[in-house]
mmCIF file with all atom_site columns, C-alpha atoms and ligand atoms in Angstrom:
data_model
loop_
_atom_site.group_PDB
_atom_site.id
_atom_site.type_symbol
_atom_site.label_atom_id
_atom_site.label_alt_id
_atom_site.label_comp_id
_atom_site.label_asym_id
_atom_site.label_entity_id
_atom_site.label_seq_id
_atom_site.pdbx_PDB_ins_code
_atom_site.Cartn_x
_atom_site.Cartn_y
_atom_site.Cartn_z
_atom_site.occupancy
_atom_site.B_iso_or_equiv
_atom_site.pdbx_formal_charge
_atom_site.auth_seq_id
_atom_site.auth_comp_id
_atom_site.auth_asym_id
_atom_site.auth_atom_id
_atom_site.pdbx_PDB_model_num
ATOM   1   C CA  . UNK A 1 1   ? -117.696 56.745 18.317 1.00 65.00 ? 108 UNK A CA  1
ATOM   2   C CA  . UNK A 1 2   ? -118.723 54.561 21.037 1.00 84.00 ? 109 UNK A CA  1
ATOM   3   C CA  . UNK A 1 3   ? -122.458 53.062 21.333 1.00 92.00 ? 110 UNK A CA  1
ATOM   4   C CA  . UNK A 1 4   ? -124.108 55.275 23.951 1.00 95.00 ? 111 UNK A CA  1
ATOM   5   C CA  . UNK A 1 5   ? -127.213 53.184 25.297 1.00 98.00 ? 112 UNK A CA  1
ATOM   6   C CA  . UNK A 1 6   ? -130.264 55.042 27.027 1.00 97.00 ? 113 UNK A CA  1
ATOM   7   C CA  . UNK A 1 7   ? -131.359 53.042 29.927 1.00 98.00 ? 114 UNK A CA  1
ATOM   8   C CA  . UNK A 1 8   ? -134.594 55.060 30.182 1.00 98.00 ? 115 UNK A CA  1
ATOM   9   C CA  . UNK A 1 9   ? -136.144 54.078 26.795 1.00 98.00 ? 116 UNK A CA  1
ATOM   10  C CA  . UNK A 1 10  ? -139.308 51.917 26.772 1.00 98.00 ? 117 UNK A CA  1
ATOM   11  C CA  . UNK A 1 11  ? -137.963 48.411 26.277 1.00 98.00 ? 118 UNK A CA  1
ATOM   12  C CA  . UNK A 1 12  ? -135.659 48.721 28.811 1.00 98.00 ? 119 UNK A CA  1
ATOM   13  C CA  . UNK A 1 13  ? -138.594 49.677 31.267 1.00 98.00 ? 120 UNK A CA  1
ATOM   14  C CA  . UNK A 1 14  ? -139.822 46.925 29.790 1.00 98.00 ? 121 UNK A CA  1
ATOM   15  C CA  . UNK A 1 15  ? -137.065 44.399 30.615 1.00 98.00 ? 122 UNK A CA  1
ATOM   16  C CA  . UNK A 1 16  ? -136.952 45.861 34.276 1.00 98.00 ? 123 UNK A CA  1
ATOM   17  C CA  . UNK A 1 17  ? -140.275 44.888 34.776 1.00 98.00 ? 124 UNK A CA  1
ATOM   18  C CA  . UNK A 1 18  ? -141.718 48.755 34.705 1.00 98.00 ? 125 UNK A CA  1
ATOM   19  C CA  . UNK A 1 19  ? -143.972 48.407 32.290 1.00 97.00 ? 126 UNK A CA  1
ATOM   20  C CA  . UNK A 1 20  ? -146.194 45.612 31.110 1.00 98.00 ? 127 UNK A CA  1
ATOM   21  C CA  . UNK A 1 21  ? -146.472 43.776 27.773 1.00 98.00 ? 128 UNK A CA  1
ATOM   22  C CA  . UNK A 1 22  ? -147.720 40.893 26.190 1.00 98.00 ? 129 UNK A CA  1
ATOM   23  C CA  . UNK A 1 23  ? -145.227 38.513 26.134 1.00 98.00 ? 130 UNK A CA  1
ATOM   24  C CA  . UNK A 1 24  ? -145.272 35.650 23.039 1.00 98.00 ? 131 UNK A CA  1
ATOM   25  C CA  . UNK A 1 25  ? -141.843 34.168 24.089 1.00 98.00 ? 132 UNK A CA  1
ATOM   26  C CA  . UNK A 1 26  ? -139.058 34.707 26.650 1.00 98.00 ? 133 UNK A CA  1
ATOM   27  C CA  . UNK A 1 27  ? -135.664 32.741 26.729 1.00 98.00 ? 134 UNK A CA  1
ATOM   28  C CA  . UNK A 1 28  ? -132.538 33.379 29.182 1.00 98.00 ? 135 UNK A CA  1
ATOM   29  C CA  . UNK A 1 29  ? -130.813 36.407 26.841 1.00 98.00 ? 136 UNK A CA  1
ATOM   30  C CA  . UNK A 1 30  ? -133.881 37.460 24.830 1.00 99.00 ? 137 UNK A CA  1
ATOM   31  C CA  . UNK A 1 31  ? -137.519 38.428 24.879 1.00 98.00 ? 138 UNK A CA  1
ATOM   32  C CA  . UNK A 1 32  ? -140.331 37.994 22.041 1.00 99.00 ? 139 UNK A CA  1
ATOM   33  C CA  . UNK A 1 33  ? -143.465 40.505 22.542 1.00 98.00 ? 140 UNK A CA  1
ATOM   34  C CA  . UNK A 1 34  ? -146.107 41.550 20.443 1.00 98.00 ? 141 UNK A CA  1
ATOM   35  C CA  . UNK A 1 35  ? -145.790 45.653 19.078 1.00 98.00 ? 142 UNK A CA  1
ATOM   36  C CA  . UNK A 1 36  ? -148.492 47.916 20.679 1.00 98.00 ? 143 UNK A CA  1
ATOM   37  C CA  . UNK A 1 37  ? -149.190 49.247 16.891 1.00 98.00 ? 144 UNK A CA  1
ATOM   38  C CA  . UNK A 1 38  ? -149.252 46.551 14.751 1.00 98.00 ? 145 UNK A CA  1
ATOM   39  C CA  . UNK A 1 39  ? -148.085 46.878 11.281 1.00 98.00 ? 146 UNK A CA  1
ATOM   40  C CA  . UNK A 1 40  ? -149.919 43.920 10.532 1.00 98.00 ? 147 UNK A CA  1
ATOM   41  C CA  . UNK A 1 41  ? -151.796 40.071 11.353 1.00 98.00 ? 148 UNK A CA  1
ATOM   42  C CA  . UNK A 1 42  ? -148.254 39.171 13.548 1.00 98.00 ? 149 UNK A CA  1
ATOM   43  C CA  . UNK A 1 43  ? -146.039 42.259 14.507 1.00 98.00 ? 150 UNK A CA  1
ATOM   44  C CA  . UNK A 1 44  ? -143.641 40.618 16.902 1.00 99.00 ? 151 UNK A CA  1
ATOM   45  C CA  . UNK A 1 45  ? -140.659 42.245 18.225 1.00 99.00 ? 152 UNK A CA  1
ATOM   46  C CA  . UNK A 1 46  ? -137.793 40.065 19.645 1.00 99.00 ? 153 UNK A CA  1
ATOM   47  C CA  . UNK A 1 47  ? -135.275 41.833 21.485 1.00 99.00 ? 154 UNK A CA  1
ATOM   48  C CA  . UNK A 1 48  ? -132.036 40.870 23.300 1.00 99.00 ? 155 UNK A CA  1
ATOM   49  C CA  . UNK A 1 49  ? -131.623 41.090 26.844 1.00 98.00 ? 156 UNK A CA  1
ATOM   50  C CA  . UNK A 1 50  ? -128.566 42.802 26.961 1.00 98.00 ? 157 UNK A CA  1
ATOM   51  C CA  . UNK A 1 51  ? -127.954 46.966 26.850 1.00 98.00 ? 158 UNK A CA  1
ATOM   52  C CA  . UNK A 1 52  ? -127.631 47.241 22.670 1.00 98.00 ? 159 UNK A CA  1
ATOM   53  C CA  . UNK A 1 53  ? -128.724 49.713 20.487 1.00 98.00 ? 160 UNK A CA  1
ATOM   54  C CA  . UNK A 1 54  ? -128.583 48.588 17.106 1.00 98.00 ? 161 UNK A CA  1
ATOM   55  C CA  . UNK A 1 55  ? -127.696 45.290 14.731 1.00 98.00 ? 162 UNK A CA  1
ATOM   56  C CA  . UNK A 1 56  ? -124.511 46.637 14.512 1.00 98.00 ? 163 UNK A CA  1
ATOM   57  C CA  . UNK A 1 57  ? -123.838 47.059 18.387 1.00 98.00 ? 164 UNK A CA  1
ATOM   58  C CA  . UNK A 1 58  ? -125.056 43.518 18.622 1.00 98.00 ? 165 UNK A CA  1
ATOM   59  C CA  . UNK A 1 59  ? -122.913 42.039 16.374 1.00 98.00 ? 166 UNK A CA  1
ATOM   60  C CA  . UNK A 1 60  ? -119.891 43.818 17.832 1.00 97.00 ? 167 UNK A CA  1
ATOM   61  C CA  . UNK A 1 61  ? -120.137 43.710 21.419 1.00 97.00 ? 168 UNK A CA  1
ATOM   62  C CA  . UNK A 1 62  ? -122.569 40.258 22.374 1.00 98.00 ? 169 UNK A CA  1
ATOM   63  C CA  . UNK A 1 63  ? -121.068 37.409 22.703 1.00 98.00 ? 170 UNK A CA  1
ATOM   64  C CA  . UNK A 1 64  ? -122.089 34.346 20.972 1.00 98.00 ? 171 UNK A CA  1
ATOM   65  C CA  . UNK A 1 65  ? -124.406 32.839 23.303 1.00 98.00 ? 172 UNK A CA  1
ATOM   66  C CA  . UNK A 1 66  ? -126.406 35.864 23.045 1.00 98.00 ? 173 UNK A CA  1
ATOM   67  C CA  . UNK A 1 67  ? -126.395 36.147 19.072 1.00 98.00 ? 174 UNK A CA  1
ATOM   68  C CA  . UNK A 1 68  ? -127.481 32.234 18.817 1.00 98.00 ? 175 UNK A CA  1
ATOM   69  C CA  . UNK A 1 69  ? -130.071 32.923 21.264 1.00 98.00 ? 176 UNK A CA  1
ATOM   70  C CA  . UNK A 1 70  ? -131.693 35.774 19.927 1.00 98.00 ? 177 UNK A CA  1
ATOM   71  C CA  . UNK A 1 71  ? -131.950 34.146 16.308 1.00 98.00 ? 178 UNK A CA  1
ATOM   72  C CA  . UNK A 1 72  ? -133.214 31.250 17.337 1.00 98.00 ? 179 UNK A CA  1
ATOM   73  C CA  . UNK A 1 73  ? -135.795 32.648 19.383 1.00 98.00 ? 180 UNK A CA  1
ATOM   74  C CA  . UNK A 1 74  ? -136.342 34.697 16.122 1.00 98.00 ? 181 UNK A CA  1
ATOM   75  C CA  . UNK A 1 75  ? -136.902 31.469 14.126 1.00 98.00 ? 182 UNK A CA  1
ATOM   76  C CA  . UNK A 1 76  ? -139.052 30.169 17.132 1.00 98.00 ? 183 UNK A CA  1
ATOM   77  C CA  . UNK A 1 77  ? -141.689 32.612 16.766 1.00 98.00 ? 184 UNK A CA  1
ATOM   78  C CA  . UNK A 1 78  ? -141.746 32.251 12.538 1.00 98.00 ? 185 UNK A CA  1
ATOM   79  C CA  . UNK A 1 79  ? -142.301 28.550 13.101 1.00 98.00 ? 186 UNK A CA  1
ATOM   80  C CA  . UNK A 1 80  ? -145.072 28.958 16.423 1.00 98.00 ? 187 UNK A CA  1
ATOM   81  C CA  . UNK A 1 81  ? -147.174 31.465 14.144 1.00 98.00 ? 188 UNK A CA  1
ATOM   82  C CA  . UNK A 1 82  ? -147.079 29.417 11.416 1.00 98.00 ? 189 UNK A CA  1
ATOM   83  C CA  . UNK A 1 83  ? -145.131 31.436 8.871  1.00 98.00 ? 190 UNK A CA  1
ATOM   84  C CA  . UNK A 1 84  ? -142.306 29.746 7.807  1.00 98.00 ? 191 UNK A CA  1
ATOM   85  C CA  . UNK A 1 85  ? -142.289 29.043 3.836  1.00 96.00 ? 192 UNK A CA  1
ATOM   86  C CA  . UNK A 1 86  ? -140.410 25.479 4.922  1.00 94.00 ? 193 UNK A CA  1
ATOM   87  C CA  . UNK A 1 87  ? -143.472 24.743 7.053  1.00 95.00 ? 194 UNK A CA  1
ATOM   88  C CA  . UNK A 1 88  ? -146.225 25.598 4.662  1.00 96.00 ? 195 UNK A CA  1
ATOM   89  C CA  . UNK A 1 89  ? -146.506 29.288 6.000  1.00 97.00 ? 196 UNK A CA  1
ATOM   90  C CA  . UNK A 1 90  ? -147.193 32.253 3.543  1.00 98.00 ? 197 UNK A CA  1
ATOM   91  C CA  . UNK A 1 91  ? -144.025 34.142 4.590  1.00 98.00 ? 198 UNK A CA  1
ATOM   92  C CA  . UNK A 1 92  ? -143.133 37.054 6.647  1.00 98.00 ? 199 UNK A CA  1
ATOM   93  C CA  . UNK A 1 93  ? -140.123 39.800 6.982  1.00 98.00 ? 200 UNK A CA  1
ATOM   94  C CA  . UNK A 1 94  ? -137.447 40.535 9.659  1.00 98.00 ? 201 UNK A CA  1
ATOM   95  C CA  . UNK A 1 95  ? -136.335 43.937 9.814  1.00 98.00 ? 202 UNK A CA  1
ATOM   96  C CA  . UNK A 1 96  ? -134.347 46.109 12.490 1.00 98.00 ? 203 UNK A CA  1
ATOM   97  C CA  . UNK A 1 97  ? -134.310 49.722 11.865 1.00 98.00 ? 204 UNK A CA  1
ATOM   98  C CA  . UNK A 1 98  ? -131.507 51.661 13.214 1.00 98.00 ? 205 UNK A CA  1
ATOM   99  C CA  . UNK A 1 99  ? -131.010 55.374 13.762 1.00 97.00 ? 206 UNK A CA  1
ATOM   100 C CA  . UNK A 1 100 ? -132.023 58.506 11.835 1.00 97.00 ? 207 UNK A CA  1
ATOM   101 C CA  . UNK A 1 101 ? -132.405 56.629 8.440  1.00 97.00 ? 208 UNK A CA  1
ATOM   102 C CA  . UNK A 1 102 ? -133.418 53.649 9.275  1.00 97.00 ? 209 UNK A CA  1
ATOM   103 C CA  . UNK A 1 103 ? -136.124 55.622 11.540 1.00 97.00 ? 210 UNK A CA  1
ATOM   104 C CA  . UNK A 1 104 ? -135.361 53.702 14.624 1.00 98.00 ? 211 UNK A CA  1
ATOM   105 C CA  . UNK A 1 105 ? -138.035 55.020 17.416 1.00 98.00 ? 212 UNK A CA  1
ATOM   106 C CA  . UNK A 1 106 ? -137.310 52.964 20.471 1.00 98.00 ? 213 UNK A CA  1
ATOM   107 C CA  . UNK A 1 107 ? -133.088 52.879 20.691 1.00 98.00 ? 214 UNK A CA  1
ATOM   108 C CA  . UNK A 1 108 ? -132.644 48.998 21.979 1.00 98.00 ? 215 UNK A CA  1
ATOM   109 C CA  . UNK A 1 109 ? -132.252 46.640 19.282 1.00 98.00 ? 216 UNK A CA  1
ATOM   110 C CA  . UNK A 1 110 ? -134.637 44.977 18.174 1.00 98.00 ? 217 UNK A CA  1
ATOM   111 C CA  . UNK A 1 111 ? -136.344 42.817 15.053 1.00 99.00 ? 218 UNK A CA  1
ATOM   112 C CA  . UNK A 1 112 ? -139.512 43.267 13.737 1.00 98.00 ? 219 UNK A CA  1
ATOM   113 C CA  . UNK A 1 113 ? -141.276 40.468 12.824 1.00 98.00 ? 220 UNK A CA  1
ATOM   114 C CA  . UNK A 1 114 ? -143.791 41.109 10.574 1.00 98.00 ? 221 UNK A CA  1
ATOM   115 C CA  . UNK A 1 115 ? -146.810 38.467 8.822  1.00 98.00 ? 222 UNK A CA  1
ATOM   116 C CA  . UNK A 1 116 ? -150.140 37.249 8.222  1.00 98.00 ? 223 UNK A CA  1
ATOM   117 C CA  . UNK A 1 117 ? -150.612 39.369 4.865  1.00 98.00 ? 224 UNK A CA  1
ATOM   118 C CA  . UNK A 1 118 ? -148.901 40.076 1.980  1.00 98.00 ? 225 UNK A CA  1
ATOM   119 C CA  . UNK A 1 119 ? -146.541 43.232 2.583  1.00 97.00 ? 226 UNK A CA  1
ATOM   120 C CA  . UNK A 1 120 ? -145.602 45.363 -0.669 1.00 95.00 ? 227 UNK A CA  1
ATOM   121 C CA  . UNK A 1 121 ? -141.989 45.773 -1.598 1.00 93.00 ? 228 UNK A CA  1
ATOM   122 C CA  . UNK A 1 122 ? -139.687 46.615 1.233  1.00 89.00 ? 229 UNK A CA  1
ATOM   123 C CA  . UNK A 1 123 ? -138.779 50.339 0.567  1.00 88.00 ? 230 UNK A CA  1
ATOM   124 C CA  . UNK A 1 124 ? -140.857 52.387 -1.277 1.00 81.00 ? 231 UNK A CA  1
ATOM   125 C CA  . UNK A 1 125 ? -138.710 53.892 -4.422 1.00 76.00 ? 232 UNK A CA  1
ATOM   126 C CA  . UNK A 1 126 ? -138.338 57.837 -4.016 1.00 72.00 ? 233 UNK A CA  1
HETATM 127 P P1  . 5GP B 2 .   ? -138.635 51.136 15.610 1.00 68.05 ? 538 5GP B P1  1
HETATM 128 O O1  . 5GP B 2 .   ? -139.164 52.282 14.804 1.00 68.05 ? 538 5GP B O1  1
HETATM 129 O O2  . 5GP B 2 .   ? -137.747 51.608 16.748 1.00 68.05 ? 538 5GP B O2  1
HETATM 130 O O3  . 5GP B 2 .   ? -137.987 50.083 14.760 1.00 68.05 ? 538 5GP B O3  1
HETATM 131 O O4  . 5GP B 2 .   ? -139.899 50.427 16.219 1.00 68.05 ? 538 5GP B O4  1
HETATM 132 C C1  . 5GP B 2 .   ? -140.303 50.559 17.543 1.00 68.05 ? 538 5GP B C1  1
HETATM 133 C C2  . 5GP B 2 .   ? -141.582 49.750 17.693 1.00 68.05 ? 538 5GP B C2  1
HETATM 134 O O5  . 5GP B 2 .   ? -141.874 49.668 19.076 1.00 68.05 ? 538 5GP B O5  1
HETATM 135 C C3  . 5GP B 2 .   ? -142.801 50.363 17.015 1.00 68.05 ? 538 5GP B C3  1
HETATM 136 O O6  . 5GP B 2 .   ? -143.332 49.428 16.066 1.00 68.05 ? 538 5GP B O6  1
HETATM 137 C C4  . 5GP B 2 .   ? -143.775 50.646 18.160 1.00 68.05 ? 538 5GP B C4  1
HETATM 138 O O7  . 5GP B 2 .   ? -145.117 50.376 17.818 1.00 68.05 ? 538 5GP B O7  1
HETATM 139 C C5  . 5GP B 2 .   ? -143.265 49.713 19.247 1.00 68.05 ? 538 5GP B C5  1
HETATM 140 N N1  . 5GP B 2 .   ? -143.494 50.197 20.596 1.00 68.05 ? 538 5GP B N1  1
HETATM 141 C C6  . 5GP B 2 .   ? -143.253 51.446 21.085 1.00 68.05 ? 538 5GP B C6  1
HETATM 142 N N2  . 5GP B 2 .   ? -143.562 51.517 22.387 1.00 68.05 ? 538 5GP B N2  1
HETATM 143 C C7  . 5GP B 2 .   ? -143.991 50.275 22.741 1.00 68.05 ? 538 5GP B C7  1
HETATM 144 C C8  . 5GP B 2 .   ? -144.454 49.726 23.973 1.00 68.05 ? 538 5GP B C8  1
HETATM 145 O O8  . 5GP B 2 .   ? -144.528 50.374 25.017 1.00 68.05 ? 538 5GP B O8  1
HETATM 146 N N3  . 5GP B 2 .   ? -144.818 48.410 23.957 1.00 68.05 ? 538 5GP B N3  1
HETATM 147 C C9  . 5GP B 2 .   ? -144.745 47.653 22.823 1.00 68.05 ? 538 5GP B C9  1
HETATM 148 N N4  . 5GP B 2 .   ? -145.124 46.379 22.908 1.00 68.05 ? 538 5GP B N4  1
HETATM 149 N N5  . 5GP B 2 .   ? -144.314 48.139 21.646 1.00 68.05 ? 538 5GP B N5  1
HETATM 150 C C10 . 5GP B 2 .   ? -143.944 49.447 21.609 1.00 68.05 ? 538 5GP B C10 1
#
């Protein structure tokens, strides 16, 4: 089945310049901003420019500039808020959600970036 993307959902507004947010980092294919509910110290989400809806849509249909650029941008952030392990930073997690499972609210892809406290195991066990 084909990856339908909804131009009407919030980052998109976002990218178009409809809505506001608080920008931490912006490069020519991708855009770093900080969540509206954050899940903790640094909740940054980093988001490619480009009409995806999921890791997997990424991977499959951008082209390489815009995979380089958005994981780099990715690692940009880590290093600017101090977080990296290799630069004396306490750690952090990256982590895309994607549809019903994953619980993926806003449907254009995007990373969490997620720091500044310790943060329990990943999933919690049933
Ligand atoms: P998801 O569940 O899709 O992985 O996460 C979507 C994230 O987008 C949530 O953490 C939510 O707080 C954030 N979010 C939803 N609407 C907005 C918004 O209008 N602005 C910003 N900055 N973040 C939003």
């Amino acid at each position: 089945m084909p990856f339908h993307y909804d131009d009407q959902n919030i980052f998109a507004k976002i990218l178009r310049g409809e809505i506001p947010n608080d920008t931490v980092a912006e490069t020519e294919h991708s855009l770093a901003f900080n969540d509206i509910g954050p899940k903790a110290p640094v909740h940054v989400l980093v988001i490619p420019k480009g009409r995806y809806v999921s890791h997997d849509h990424f991977a499959a249909e951008a082209d390489e500039a815009e995979i380089v650029d958005l994981a780099r941008l990715t690692a940009r952030v880590i290093a600017e808020m101090g977080l990296s392990p290799g630069e004396g930073g306490e750690g952090y997690r990256v982590i895309s959600n994607a549809g019903d499972h994953g619980v993926q609210e806003v449907p254009h892809y995007h990373l969490h970036i997620l720091g500044g406290r310790p943060l329990g195991r990943m999933v919690q066990a049933d």
